[in-house]
Short mmCIF file of C-alpha atoms in Angstrom, two decimals:
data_model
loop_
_atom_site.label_atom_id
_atom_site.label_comp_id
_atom_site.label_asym_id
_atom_site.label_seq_id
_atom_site.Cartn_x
_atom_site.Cartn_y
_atom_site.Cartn_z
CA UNK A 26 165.48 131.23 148.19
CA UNK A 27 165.44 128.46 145.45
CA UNK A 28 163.52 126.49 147.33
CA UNK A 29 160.80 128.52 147.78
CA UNK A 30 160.77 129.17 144.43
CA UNK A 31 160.90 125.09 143.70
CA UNK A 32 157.89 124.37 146.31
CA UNK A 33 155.75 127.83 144.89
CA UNK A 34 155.84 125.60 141.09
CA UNK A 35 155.29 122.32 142.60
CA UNK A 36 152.47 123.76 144.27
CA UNK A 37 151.03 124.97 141.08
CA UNK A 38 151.07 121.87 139.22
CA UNK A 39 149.98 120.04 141.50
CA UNK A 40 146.87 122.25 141.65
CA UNK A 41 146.63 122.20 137.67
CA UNK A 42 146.74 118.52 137.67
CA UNK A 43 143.55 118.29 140.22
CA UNK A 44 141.75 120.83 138.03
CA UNK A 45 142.73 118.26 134.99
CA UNK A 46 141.32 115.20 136.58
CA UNK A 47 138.11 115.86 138.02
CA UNK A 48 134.69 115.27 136.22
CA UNK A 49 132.02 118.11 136.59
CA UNK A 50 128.88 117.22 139.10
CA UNK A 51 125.93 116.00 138.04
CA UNK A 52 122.69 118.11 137.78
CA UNK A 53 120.23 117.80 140.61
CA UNK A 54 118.03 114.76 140.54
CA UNK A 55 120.31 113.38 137.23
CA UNK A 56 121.41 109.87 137.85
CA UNK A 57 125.04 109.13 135.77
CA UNK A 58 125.15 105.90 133.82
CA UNK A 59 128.85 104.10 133.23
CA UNK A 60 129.13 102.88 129.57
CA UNK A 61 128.75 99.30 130.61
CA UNK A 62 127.08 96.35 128.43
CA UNK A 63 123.61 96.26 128.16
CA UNK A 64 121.36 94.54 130.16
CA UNK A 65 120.77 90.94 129.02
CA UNK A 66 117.94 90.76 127.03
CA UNK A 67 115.46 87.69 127.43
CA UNK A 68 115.21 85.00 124.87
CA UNK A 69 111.74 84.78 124.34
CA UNK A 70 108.73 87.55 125.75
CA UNK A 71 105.29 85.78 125.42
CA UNK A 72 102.79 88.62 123.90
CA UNK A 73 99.11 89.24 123.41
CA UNK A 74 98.00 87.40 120.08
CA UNK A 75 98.43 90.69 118.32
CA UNK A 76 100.68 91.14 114.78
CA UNK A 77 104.11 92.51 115.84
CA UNK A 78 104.58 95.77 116.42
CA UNK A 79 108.00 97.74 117.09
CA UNK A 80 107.70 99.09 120.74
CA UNK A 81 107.88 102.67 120.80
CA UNK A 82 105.75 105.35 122.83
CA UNK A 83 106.55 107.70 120.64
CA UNK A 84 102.69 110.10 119.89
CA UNK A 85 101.39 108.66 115.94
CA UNK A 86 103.56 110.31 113.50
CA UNK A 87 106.35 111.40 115.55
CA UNK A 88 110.15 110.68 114.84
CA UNK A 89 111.78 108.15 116.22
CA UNK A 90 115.01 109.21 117.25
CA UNK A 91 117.96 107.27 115.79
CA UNK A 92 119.27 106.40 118.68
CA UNK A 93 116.37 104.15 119.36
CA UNK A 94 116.14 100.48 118.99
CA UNK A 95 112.91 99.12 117.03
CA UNK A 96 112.25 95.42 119.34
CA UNK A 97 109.38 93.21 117.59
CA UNK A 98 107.54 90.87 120.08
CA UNK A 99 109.22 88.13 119.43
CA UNK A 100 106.96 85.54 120.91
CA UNK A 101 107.72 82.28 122.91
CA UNK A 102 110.16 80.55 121.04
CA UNK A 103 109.91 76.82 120.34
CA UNK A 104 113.63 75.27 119.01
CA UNK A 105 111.01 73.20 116.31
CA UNK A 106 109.83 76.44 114.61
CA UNK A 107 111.79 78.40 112.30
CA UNK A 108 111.26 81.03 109.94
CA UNK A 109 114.11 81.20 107.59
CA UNK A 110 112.31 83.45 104.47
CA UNK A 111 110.73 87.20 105.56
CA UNK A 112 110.75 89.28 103.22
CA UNK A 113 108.97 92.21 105.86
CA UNK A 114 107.57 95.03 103.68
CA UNK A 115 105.64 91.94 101.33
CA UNK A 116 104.03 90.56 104.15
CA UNK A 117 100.15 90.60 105.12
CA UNK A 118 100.78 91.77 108.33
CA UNK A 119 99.09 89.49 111.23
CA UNK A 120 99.40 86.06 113.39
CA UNK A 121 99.24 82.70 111.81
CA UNK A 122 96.62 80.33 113.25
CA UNK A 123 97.55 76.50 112.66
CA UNK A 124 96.68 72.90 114.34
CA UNK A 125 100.36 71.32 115.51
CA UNK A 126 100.55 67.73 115.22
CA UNK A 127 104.44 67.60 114.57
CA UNK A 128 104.41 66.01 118.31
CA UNK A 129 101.95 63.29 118.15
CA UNK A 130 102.33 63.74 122.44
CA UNK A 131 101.55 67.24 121.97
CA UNK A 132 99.08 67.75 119.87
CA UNK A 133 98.11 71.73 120.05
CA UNK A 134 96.60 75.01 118.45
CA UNK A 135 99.11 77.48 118.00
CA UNK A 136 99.08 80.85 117.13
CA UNK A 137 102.50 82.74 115.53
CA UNK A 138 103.73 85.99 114.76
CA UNK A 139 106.08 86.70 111.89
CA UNK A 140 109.05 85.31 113.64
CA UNK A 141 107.69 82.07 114.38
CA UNK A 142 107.17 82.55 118.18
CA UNK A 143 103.95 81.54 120.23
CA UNK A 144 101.74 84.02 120.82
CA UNK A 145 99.02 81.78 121.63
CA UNK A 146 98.48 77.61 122.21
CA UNK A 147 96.27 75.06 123.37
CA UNK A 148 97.33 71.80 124.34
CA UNK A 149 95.00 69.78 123.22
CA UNK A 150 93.04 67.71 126.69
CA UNK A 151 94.51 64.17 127.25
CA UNK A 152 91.17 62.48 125.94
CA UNK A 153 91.54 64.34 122.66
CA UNK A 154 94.98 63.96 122.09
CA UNK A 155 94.17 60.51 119.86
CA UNK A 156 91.36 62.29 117.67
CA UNK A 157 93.65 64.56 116.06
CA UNK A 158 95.21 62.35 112.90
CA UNK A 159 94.56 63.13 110.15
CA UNK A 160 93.66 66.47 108.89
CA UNK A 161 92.99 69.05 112.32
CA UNK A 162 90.98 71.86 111.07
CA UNK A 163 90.94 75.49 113.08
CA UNK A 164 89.47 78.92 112.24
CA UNK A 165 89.07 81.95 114.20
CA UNK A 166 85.41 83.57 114.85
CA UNK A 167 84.10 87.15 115.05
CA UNK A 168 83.81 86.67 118.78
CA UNK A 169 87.29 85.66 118.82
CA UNK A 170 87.05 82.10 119.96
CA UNK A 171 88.55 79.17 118.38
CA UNK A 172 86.23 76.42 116.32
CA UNK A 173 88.36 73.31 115.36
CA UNK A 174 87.42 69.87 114.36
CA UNK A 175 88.84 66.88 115.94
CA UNK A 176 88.79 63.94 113.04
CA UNK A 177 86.65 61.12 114.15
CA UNK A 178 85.08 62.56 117.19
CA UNK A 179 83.64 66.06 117.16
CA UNK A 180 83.66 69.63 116.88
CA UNK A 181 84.54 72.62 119.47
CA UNK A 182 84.85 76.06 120.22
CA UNK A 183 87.43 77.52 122.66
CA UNK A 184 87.24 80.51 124.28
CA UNK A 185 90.96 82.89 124.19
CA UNK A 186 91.14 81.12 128.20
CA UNK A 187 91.20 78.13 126.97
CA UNK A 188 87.52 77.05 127.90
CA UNK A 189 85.43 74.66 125.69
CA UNK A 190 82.04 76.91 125.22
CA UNK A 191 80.20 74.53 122.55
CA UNK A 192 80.52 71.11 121.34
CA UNK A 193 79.39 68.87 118.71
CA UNK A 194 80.35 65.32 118.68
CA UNK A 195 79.89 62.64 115.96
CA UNK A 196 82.83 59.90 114.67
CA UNK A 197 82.29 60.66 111.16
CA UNK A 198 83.26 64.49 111.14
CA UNK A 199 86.04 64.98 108.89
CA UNK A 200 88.17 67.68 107.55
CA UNK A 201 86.59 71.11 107.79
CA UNK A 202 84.05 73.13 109.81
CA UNK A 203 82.38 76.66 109.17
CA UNK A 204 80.40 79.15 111.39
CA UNK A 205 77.75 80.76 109.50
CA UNK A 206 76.21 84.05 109.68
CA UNK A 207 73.06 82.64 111.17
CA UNK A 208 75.12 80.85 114.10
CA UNK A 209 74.60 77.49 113.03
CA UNK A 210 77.95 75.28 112.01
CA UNK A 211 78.56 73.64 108.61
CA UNK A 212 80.05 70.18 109.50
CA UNK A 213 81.98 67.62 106.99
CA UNK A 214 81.33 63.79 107.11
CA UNK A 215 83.86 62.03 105.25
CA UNK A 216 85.10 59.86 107.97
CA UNK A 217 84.63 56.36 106.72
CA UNK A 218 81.20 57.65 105.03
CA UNK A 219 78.94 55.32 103.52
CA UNK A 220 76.28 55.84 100.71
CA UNK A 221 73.68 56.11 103.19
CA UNK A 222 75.24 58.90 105.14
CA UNK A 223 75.30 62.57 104.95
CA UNK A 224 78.61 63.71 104.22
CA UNK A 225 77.69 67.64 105.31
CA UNK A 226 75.58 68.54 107.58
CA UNK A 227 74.29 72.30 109.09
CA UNK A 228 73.50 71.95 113.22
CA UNK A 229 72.12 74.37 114.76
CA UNK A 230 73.48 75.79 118.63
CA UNK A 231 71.88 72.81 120.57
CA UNK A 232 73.14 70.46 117.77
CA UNK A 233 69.98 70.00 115.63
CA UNK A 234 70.68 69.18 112.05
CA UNK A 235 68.38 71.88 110.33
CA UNK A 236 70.17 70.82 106.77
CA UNK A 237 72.07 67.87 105.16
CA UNK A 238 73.35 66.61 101.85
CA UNK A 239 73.89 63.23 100.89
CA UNK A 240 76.17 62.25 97.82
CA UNK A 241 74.12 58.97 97.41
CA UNK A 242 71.18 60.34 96.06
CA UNK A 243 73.39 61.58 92.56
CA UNK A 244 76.50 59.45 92.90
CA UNK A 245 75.47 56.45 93.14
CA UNK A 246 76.69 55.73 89.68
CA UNK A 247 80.23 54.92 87.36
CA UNK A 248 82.03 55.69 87.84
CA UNK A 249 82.05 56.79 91.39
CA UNK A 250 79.84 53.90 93.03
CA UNK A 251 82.77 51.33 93.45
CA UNK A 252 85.22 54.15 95.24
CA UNK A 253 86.35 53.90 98.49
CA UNK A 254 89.43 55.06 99.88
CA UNK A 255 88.97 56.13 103.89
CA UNK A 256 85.08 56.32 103.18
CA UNK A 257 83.29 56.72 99.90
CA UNK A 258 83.23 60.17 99.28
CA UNK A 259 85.75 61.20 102.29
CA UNK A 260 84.32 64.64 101.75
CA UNK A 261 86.99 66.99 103.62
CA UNK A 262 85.41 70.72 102.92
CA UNK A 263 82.36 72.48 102.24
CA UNK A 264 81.60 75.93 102.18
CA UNK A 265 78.28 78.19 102.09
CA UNK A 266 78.60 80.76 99.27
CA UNK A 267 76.79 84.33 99.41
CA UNK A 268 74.02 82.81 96.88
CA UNK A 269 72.71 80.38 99.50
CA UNK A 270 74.56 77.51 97.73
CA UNK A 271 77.03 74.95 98.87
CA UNK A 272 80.61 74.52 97.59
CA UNK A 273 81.44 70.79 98.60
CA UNK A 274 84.92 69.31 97.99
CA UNK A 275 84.40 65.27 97.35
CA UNK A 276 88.09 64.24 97.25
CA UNK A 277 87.87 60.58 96.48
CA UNK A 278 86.01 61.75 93.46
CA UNK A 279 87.97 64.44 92.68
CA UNK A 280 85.82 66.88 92.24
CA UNK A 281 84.29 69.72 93.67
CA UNK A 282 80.40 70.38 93.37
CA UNK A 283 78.11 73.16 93.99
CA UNK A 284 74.81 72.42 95.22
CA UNK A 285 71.91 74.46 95.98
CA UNK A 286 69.56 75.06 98.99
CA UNK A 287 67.67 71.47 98.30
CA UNK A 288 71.19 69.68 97.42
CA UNK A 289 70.51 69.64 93.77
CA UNK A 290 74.12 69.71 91.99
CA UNK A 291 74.03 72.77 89.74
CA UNK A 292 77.71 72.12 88.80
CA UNK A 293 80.73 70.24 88.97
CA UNK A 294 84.02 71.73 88.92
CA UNK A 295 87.36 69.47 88.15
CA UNK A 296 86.37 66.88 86.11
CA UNK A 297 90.07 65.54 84.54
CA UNK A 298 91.83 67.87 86.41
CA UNK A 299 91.45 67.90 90.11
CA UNK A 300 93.25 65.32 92.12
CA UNK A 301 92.74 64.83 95.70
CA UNK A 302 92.01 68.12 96.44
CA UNK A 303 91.73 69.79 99.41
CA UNK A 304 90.21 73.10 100.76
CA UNK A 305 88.87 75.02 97.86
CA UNK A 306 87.14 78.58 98.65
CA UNK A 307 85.45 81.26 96.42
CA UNK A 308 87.10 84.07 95.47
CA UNK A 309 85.60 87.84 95.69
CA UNK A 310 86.39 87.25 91.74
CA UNK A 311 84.16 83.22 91.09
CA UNK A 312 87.42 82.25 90.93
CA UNK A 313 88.22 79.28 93.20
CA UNK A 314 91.51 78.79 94.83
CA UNK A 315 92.46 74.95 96.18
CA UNK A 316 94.99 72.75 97.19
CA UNK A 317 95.44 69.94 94.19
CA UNK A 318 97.39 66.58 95.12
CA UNK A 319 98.53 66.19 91.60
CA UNK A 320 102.39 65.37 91.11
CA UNK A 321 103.85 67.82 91.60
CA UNK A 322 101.34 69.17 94.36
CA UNK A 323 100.45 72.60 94.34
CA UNK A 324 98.11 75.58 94.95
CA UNK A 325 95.91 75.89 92.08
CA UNK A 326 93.45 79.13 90.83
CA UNK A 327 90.55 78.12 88.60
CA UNK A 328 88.38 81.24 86.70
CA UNK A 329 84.48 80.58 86.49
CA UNK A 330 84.38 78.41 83.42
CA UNK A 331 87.17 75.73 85.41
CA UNK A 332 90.27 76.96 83.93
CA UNK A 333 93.60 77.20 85.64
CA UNK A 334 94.48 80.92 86.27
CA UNK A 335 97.13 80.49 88.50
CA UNK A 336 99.52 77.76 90.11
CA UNK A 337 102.28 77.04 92.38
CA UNK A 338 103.79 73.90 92.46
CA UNK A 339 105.59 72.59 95.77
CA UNK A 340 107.91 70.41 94.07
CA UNK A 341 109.75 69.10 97.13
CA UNK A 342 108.18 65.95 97.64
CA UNK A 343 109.40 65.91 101.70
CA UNK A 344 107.17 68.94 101.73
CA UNK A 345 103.81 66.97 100.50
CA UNK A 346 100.92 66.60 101.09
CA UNK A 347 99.42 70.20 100.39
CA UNK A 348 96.27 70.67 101.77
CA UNK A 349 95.34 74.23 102.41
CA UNK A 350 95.61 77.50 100.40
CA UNK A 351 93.82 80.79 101.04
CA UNK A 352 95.03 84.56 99.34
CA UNK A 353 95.58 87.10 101.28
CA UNK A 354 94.44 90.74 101.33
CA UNK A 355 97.45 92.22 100.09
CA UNK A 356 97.08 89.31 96.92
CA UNK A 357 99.72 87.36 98.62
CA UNK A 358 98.61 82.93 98.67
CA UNK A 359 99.33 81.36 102.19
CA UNK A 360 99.73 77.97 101.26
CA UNK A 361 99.92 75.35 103.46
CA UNK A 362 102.22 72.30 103.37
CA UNK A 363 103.56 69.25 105.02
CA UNK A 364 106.66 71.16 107.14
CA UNK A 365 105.71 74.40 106.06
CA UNK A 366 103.97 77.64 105.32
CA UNK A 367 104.49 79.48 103.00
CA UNK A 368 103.17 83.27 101.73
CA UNK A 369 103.76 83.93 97.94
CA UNK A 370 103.23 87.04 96.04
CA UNK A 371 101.32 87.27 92.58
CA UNK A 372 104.62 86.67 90.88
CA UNK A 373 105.81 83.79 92.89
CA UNK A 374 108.18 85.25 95.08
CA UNK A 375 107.86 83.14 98.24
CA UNK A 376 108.41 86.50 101.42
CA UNK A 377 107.42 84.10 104.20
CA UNK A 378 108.43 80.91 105.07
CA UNK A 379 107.56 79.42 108.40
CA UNK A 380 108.55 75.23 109.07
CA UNK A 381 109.78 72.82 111.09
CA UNK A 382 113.43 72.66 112.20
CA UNK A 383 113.10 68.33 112.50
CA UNK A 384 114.73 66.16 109.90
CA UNK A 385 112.13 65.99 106.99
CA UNK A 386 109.52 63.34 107.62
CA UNK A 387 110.65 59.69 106.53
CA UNK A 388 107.83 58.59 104.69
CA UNK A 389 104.28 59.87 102.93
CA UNK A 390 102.35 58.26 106.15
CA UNK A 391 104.20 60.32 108.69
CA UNK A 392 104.26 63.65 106.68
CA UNK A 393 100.25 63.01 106.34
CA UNK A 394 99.93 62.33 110.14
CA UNK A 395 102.22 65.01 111.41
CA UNK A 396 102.53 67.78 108.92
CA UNK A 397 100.68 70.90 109.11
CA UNK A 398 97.25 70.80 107.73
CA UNK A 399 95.72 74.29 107.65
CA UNK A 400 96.82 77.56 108.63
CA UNK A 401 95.08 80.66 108.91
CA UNK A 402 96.44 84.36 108.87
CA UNK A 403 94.93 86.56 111.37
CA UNK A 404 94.78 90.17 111.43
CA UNK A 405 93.93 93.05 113.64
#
């Protein structure tokens, strides 16, 4: 009799136990996940040459759950690239559009989001690759090509599939080149340029010259007739302004002069001040914003009547030369230095800071050669 008691309460645990230990059944069609790792997640994801974005399919202003992770493209990385300063919510959102020449065997266009990954490159073709040194100029276009200038040689336009569609080549293009509204291209020739040249030119499509300026016909004179430095003038930017006149950076002058529709100087800008200078461009304001290779070097704001407004020194000299500056939309100034780029707000505050991860350049020749030269922020 006790043992059929002792087997009836074994019998019952044992059946308790079961109950205890086993997990409930899936719903039809469910699939049961363990709570392993996550899946490895790749280095680098090469992406459209769009600003980041965080990936979510979420319908426009719908939550996103907290339990969601927020994954910016993070673009192809190169090891040389680093961005070490974001400051996100300061940022003028978009891709950065430079000319590498950090790898004198690689010479390329890049395109980067705010991480510093590719989004978009062109290695440069093998019979270009010496034309690059110095100052490589890029911009974007409406149509979304590329137009760059290759120092010394010529001008092109690249297609987003890496076609050349149009070309203009001449040895004495310089440092900058501009599409205008009526298709034609406003060149720079300050490439060993001689009194008897024109240091800018407008070509049309089929490569016409339809305008020119030459600095010989009003600087012929002291103190600028006995100047020569990598050309006479070694113009490196001009500009057309919304008034039909031309904004025309002579840096071994150091000046900047605006001439009108039959090259007549109306003004100079920079006399005493300027030194060097690179890049400067007309603000929505008359103000005009450059790049000034004064010690220290810096990014430099003039108001209408040639007074400094603004300025930001660069006073790390293994960051010179400085040779581009543009403001942003949001009133941010990308400027544009030897091993880096940099976005600073209205106050100074430096929120982006994109550069090379190499040792710092060894000497002025090599930073001049291989630094950055102009970078461009792209949006949409």
């Amino acid at each position: 009799m006790n043992l059929r008691i002792l087997f009836f309460w074994l019998c019952i645990v044992a059946l308790l136990f079961t109950a205890g230990c086993t997990q409930p059944s899936s719903p039809a069609g469910s699939t049961t996940v363990s709570p392993s790792a996550p899946a490895a997640v790749p280095s680098a994801t090469a992406i459209s040459a769009t600003p980041d974005a965080a990936a979510s399919s979420a319908p426009s202003g719908s939550a996103t759950p907290a339990t969601t992770p927020v994954i910016l493209n993070r673009g192809t990385v190169d090891p040389d690239f680093i961005v070490d300063i974001s400051v996100p919510e300061k940022i003028s959102p978009g891709t950065t559009l430079l000319a590498d020449n950090h790898d004198p065997a690689n010479p390329r266009i890049v395109e980067v989001n705010q991480l510093g990954g590719i989004v978009w490159e062109y290695p440069l073709p093998a019979e270009l690759k010496s034309y690059n040194n110095p100052g490589w100029d890029v911009e974007l276009l409406p149509n979304g090509n590329i137009l760059t200038v290759i120092p010394r040689w010529g001008v092109y336009e690249i297609s987003r599939d890496k076609k050349i569609v149009w070309k203009y080549l001449d040895p004495k293009v310089s440092h900058d080149v501009e599409r205008l509204a009526n298709g034609n291209t406003l060149v720079t020739f300050g490439a060993a340029d001689t009194k008897n040249d024109a240091q800018v030119k407008e070509v049309d499509p089929k490569g016409n010259t339809v305008w020119s300026w030459h600095a010989g016909d009003f600087f012929d004179r002291a103190p600028y007739a006995s100047i020569s430095d990598e050309g006479w003038t070694h113009t490196n930017a001009a500009t057309r302004l919304a008034n039909g006149n031309t904004l025309i950076s002579l840096r071994n002058f150091n000046i900047i002069v605006e001439v009108d529709p039959k090259g007549n100087p109306v003004r100079t800008i920079g006399e005493k001040l300027l030194t060097s200078q690179h890049d400067p461009e007309i603000q929505p304001n008359g103000n005009i914003l450059l790049a000034n290779q004064g010690i220290p070097m810096e990014a430099l704001e003039l108001d209408t009547n040639g007074a400094v407004v603004w300025r930001y020194p660069i006073k790390e000299r293994y960051s010179w030369p400085v040779r581009d500056v543009d403001r942003l939309p949001n009133g941010d100034t990308l400027i544009t230095a030897g091993d880096r780029i940099i976005e600073v707000t209205p106050d100074k505050q430096v929120v982006w800071q994109f550069r090379l991860t190499i040792p710092h350049f060894t000497d002025q020749m090599s930073a001049t050669s291989r630094g950055f030269y102009k970078a461009q922020r792209i949006y949409g």
